[in-house]
PDB file of C-alpha atoms in Angstrom:
ATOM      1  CA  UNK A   1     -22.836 -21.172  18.292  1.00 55.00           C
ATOM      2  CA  UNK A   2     -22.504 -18.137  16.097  1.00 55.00           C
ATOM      3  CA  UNK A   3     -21.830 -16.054  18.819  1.00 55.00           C
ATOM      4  CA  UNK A   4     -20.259 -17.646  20.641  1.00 60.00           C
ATOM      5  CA  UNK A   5     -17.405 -18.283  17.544  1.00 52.00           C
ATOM      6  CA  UNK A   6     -17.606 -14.770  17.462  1.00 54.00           C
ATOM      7  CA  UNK A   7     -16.698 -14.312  20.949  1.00 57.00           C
ATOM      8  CA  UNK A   8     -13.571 -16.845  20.717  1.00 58.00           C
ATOM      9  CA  UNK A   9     -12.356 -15.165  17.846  1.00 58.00           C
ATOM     10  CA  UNK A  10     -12.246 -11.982  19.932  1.00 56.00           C
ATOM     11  CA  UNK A  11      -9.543 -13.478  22.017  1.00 51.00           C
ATOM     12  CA  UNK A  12      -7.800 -15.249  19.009  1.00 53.00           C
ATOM     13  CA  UNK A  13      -6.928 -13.228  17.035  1.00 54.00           C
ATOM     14  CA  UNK A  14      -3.179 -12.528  15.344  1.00 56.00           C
ATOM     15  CA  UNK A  15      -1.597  -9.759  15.894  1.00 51.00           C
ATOM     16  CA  UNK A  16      -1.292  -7.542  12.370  1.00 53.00           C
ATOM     17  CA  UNK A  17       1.458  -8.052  10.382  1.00 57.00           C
ATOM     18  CA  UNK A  18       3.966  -4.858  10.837  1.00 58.00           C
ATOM     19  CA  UNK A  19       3.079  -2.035   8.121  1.00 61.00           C
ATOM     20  CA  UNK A  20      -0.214  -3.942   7.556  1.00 74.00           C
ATOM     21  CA  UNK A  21      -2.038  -1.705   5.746  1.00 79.00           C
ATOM     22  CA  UNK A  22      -5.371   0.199   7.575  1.00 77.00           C
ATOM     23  CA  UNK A  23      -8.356  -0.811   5.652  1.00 80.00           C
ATOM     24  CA  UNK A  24      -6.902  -4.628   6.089  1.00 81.00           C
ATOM     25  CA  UNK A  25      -6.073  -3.995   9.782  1.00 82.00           C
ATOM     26  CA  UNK A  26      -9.370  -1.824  10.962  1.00 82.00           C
ATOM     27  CA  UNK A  27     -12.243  -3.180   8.239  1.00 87.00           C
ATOM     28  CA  UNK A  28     -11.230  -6.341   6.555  1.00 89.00           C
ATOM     29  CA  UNK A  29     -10.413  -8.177   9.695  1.00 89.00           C
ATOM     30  CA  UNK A  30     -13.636  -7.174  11.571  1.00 88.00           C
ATOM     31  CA  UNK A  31     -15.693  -7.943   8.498  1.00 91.00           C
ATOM     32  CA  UNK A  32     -13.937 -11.387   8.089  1.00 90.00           C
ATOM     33  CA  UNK A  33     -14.359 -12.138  12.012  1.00 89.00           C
ATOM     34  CA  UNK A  34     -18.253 -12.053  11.491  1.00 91.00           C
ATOM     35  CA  UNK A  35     -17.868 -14.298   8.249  1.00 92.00           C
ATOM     36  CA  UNK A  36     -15.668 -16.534   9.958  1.00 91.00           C
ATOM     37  CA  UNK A  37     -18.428 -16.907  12.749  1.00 88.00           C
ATOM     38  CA  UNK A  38     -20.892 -18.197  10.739  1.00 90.00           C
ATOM     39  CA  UNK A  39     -18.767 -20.327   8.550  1.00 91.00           C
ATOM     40  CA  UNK A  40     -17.483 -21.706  11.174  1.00 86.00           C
ATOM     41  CA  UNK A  41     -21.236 -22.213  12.804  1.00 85.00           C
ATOM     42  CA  UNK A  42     -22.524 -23.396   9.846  1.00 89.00           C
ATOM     43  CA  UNK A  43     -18.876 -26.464   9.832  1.00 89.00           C
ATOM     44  CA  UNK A  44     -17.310 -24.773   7.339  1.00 91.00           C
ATOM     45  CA  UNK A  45     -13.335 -25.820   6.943  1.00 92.00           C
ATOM     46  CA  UNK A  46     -10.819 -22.949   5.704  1.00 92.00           C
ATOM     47  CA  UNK A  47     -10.398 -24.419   2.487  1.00 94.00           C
ATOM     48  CA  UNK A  48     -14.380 -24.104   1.972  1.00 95.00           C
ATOM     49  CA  UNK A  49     -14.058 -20.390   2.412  1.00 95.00           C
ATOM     50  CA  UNK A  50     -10.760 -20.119   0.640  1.00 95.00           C
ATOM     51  CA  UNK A  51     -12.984 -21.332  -2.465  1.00 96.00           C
ATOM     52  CA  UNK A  52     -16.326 -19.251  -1.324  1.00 97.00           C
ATOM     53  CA  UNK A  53     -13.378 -16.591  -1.328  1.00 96.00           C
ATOM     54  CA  UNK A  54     -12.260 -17.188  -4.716  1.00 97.00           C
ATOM     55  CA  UNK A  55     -15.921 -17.538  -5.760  1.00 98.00           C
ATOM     56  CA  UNK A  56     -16.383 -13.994  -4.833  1.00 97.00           C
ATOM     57  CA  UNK A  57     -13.381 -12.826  -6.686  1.00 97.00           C
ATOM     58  CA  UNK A  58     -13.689 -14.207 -10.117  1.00 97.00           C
ATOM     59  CA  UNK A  59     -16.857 -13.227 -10.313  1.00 98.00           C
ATOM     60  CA  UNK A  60     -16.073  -9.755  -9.806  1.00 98.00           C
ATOM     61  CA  UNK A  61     -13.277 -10.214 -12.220  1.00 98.00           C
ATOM     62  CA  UNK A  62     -15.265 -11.897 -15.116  1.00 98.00           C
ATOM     63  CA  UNK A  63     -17.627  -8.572 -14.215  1.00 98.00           C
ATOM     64  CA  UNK A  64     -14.915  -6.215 -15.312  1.00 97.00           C
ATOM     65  CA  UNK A  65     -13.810  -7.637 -18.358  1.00 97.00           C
ATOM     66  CA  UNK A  66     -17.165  -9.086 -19.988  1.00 96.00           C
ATOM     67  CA  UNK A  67     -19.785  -6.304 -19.071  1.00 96.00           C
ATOM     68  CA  UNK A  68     -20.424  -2.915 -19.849  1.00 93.00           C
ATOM     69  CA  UNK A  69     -19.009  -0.272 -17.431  1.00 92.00           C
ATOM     70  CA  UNK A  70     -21.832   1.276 -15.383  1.00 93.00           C
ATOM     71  CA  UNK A  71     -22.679   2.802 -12.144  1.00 95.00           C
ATOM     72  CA  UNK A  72     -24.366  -0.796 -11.060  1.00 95.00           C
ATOM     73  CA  UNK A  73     -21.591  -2.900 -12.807  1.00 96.00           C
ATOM     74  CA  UNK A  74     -19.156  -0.942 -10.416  1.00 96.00           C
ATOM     75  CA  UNK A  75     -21.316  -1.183  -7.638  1.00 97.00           C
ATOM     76  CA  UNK A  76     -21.419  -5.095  -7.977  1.00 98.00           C
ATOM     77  CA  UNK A  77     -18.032  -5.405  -8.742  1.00 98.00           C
ATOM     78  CA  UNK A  78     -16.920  -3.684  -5.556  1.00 97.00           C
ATOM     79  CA  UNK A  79     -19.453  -5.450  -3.317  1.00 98.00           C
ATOM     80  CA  UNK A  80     -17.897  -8.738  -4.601  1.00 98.00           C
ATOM     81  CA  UNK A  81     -14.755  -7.785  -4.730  1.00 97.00           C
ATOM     82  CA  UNK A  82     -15.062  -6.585  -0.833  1.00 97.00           C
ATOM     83  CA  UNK A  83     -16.939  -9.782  -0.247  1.00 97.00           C
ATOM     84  CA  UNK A  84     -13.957 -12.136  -1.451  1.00 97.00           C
ATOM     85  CA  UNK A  85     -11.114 -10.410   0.722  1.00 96.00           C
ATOM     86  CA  UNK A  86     -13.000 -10.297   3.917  1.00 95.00           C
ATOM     87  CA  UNK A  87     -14.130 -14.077   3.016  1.00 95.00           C
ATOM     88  CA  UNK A  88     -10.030 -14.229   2.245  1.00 93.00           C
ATOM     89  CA  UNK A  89      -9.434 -13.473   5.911  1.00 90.00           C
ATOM     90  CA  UNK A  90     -11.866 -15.300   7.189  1.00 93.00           C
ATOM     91  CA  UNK A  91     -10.398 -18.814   6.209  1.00 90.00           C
ATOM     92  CA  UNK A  92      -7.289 -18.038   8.581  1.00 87.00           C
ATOM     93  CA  UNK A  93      -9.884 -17.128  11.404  1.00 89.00           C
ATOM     94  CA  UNK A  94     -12.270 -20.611  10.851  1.00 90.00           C
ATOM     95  CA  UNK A  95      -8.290 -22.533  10.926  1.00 87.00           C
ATOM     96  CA  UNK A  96      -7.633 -20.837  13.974  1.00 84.00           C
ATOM     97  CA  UNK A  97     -10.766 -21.896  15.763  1.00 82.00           C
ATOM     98  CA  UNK A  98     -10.659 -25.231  14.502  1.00 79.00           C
ATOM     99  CA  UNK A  99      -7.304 -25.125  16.590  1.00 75.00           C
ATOM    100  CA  UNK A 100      -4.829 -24.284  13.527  1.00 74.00           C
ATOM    101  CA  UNK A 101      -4.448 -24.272   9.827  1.00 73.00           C
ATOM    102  CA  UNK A 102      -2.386 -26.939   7.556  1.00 84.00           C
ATOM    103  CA  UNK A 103       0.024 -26.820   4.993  1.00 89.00           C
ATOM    104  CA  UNK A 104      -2.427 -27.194   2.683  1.00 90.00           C
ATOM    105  CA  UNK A 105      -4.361 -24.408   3.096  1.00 89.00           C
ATOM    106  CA  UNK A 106      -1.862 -21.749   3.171  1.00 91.00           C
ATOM    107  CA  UNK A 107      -0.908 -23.125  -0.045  1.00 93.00           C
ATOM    108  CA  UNK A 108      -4.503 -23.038  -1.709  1.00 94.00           C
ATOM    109  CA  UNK A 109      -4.770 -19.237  -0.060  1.00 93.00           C
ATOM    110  CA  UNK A 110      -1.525 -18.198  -1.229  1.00 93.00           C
ATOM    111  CA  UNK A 111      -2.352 -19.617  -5.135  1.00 95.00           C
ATOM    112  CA  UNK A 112      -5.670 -17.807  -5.206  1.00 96.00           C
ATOM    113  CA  UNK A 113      -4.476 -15.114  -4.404  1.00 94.00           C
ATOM    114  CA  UNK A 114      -1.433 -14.711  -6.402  1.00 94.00           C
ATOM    115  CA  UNK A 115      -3.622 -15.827  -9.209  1.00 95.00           C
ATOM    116  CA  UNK A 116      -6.424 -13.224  -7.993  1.00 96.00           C
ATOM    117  CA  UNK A 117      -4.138 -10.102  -7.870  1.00 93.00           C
ATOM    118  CA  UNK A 118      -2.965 -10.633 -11.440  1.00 90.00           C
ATOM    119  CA  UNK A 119      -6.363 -11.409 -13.248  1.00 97.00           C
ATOM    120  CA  UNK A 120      -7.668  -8.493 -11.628  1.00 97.00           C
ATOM    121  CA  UNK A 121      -5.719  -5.971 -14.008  1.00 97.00           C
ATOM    122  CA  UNK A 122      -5.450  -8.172 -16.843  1.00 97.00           C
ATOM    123  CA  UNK A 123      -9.421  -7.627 -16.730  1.00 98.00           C
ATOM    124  CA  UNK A 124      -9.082  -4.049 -15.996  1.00 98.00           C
ATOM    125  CA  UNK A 125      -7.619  -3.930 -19.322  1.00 97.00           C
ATOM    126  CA  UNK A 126      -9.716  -5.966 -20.820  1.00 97.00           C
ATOM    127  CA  UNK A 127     -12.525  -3.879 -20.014  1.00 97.00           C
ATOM    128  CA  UNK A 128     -10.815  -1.216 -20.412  1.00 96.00           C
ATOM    129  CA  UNK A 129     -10.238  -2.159 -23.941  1.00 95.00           C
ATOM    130  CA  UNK A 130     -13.619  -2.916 -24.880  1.00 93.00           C
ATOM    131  CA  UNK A 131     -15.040   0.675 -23.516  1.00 89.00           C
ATOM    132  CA  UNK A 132     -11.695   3.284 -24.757  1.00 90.00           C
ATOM    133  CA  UNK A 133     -12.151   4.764 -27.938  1.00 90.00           C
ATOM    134  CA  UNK A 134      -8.654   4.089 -30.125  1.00 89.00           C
ATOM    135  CA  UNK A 135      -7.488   7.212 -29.297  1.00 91.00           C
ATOM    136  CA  UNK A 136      -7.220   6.956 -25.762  1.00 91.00           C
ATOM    137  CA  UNK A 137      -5.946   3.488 -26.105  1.00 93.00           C
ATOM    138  CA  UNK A 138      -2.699   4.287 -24.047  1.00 95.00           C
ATOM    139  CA  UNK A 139      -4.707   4.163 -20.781  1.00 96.00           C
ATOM    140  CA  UNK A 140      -4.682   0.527 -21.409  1.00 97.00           C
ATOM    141  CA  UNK A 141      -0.887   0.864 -19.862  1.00 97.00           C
ATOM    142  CA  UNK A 142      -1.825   1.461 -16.822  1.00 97.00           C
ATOM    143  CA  UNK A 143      -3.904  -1.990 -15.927  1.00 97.00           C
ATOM    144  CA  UNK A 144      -0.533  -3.774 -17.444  1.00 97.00           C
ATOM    145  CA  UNK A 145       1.830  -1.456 -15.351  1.00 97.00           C
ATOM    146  CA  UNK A 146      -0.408  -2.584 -11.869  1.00 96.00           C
ATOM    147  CA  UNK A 147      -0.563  -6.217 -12.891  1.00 96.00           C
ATOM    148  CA  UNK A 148       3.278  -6.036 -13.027  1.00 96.00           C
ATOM    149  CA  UNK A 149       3.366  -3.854 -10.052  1.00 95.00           C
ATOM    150  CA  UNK A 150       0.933  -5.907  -7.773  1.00 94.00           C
ATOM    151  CA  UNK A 151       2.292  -9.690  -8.542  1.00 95.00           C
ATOM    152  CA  UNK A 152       6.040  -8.522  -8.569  1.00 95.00           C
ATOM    153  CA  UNK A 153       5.375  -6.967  -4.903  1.00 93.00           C
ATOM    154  CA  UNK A 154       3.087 -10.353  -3.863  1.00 93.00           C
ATOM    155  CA  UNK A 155       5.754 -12.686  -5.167  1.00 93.00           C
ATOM    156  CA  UNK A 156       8.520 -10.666  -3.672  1.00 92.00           C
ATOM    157  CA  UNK A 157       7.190 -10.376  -0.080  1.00 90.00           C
ATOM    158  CA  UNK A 158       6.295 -14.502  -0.154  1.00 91.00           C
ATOM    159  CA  UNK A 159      10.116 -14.879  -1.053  1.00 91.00           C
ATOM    160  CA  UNK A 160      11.002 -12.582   1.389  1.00 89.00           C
ATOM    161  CA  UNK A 161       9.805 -14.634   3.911  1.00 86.00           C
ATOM    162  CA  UNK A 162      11.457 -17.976   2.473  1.00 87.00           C
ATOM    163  CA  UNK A 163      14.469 -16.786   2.828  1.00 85.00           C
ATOM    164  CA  UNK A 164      14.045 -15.048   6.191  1.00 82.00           C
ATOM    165  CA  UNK A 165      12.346 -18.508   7.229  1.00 79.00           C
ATOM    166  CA  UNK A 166      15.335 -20.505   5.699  1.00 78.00           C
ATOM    167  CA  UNK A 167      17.588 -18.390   7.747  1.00 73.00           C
ATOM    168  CA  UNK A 168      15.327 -18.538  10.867  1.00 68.00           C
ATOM    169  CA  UNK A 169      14.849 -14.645  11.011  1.00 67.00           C
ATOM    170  CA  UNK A 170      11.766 -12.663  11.668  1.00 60.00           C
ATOM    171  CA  UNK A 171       9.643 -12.504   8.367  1.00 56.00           C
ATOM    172  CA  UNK A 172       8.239  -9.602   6.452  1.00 49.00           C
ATOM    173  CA  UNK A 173       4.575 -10.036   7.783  1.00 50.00           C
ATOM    174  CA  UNK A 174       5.899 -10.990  11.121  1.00 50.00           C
ATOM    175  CA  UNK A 175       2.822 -10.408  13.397  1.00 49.00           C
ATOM    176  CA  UNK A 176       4.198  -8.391  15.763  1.00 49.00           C
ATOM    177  CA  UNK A 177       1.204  -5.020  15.575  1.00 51.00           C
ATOM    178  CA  UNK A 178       2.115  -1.673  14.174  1.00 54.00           C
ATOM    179  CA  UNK A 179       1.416   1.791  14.685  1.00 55.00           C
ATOM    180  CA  UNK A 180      -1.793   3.031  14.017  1.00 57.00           C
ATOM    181  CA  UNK A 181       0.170   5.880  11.761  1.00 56.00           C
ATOM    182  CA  UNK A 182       2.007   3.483  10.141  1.00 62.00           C
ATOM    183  CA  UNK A 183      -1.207   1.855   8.878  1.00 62.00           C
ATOM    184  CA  UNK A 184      -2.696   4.908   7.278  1.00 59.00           C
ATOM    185  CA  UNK A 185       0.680   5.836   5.551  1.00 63.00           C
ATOM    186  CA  UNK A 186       0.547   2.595   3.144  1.00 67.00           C
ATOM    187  CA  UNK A 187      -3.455   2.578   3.015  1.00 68.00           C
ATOM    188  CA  UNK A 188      -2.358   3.552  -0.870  1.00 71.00           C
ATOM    189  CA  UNK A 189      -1.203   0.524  -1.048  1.00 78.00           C
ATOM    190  CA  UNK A 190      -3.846  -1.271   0.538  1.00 87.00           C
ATOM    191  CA  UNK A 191      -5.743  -4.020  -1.640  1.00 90.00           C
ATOM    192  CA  UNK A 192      -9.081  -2.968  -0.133  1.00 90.00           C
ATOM    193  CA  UNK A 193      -8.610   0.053  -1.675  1.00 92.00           C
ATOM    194  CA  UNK A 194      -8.429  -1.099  -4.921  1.00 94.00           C
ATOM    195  CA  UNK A 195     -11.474  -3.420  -4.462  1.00 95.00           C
ATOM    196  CA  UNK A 196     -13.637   0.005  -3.446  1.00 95.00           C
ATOM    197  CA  UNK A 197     -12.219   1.914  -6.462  1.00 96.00           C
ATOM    198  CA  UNK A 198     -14.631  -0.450  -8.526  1.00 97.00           C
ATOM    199  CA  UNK A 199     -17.246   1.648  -7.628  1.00 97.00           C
ATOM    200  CA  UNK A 200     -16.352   4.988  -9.987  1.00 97.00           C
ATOM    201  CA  UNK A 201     -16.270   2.076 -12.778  1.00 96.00           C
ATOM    202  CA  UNK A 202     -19.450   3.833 -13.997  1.00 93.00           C
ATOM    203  CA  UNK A 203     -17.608   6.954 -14.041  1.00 94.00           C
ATOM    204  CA  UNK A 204     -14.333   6.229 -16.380  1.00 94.00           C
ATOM    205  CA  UNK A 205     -12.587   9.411 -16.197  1.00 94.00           C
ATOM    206  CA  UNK A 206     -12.887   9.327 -12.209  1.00 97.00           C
ATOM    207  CA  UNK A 207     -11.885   5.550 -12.088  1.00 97.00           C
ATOM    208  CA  UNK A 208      -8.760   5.901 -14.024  1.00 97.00           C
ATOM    209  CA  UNK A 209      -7.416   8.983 -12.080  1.00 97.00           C
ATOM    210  CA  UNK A 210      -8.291   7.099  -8.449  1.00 96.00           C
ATOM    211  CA  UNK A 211      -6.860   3.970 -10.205  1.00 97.00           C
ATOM    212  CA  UNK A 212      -3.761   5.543 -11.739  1.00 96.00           C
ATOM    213  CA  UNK A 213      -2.797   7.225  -8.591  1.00 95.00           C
ATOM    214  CA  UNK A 214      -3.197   3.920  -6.926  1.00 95.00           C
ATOM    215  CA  UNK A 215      -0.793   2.189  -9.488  1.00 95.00           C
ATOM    216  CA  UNK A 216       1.636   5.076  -8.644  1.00 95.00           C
ATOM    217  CA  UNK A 217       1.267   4.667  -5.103  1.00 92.00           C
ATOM    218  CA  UNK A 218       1.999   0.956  -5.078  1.00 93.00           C
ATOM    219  CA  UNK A 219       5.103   1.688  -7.747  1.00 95.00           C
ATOM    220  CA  UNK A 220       6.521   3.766  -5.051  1.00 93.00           C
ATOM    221  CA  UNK A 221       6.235   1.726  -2.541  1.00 91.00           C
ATOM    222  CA  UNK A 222       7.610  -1.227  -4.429  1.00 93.00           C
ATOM    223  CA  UNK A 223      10.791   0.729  -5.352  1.00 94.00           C
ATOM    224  CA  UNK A 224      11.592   1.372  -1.967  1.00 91.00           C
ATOM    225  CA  UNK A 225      10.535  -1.704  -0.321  1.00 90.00           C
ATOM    226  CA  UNK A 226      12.828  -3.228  -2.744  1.00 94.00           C
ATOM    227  CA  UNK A 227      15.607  -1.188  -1.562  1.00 95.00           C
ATOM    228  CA  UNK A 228      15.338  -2.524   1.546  1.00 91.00           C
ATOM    229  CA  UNK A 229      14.493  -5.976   0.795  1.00 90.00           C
ATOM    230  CA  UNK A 230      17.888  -6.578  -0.984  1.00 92.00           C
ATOM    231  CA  UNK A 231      19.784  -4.829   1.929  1.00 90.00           C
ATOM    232  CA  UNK A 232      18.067  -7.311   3.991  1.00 87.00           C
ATOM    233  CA  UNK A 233      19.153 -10.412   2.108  1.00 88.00           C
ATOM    234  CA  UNK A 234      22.426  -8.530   1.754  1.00 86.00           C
ATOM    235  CA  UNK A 235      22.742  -9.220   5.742  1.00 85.00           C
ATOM    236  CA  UNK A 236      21.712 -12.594   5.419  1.00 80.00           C
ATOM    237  CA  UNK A 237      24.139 -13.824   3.243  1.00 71.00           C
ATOM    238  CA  UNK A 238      26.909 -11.932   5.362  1.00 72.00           C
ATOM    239  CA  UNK A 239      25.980 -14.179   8.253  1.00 67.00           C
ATOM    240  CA  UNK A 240      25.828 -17.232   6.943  1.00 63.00           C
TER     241      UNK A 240
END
């Protein structure tokens, strides 16, 4: 039955959402296709692995703010924090071969994940603060910066799409592909990315450079996204 799932989920998939970063696109999805196949073998509904999802997740998170940084803390963290977003799209997969998804579930995979992508850098800092000597306390800016970054872009792009929806006009993550080029230009901003940074968590200097640039990466991007995002709902009001 695995297999088979497997199989079916060859020939169901969505297409990507345009500008759909490549790690999501070319990794995340393949490695939630296999999860789905066995959740959905072994009668799992979406909400199930929404929560084995979240599971996942907040254990990585607790990770980074309670225990000491190391090379196997990192390692860990990363492997569950890899775990949980491949689980994350493997809950739209199981809906889709149990012929569709609800309301309800896009709802509870929309709140854990808002609530994911903003606990993730408050316990950055957390950790961070607990390892820093006082003197290199500034780092901690960074971790706020990205939680303000990351939930400001997540809660922009779902009201993006209320809007577009309200006005019956194609949404931000309209499925519609993308270029393979395209893909690799916003892997910066890619959330996969940040999960595998977690693995120079044993090596701080390293982490906060990768993790720093990342931050800058998805500041940029957010600036001009936003650009465009108001011209867009400038066009929408004209033509109502």
């Amino acid at each position: 039955m695995i297999v088979e799932s497997y199989r079916r989920l060859a020939y169901a998939q969505k297409g990507h959402a345009r500008g759909a970063p490549a790690y999501s696109v070319y990794v995340n999805r393949r490695l939630g296709r296999v999860l789905a196949a066995g959740a959905h073998g072994a009668g799992l509904t979406p909400n199930q692995v929404s929560l084995i999802s979240a599971a996942h997740s907040f254990a990585a998170i607790v990770l980074i703010a309670v225990a000491p940084a190391g090379v196997w803390t990192g390692l860990i963290v990363a492997l569950l924090l890899v775990l949980g977003y491949a689980w994350d799209s493997a809950d739209g997969q199981v809906a889709r071969l149990r012929g569709g998804g609800s309301v309800q579930g896009e709802w509870l995979d929309h709140f854990i994940d808002a609530l994911k992508i903003s606990s993730l850098h408050v316990a950055v800092l957390v950790g961070l603060y607990r390892q820093v000597p006082p003197e290199q306390a500034w780092v901690l800016v960074i971790p706020a910066l990205f939680a303000i970054i990351a939930s400001t872009t997540f809660t922009a792009m779902l009201l993006n799409d209320a809007l577009k929806g309200k006005h019956s006009v194609r949404s931000t993550h309209e499925r519609g592909g993308g270029t393979l080029l395209r893909s690799l230009l916003v892997v910066p901003t890619d959330f996969g990315l940040v999960c595998l940074v977690f693995v120079l968590w044993g090596w701080m200097p390293a982490f906060l450079v990768a993790y720093g640039l990342l931050m800058l990466a998805g500041a940029g991007f957010l600036g001009l996204a936003a650009v465009k995002w108001f011209r867009e709902m400038g066009v929408l009001e004209a033509e109502r």
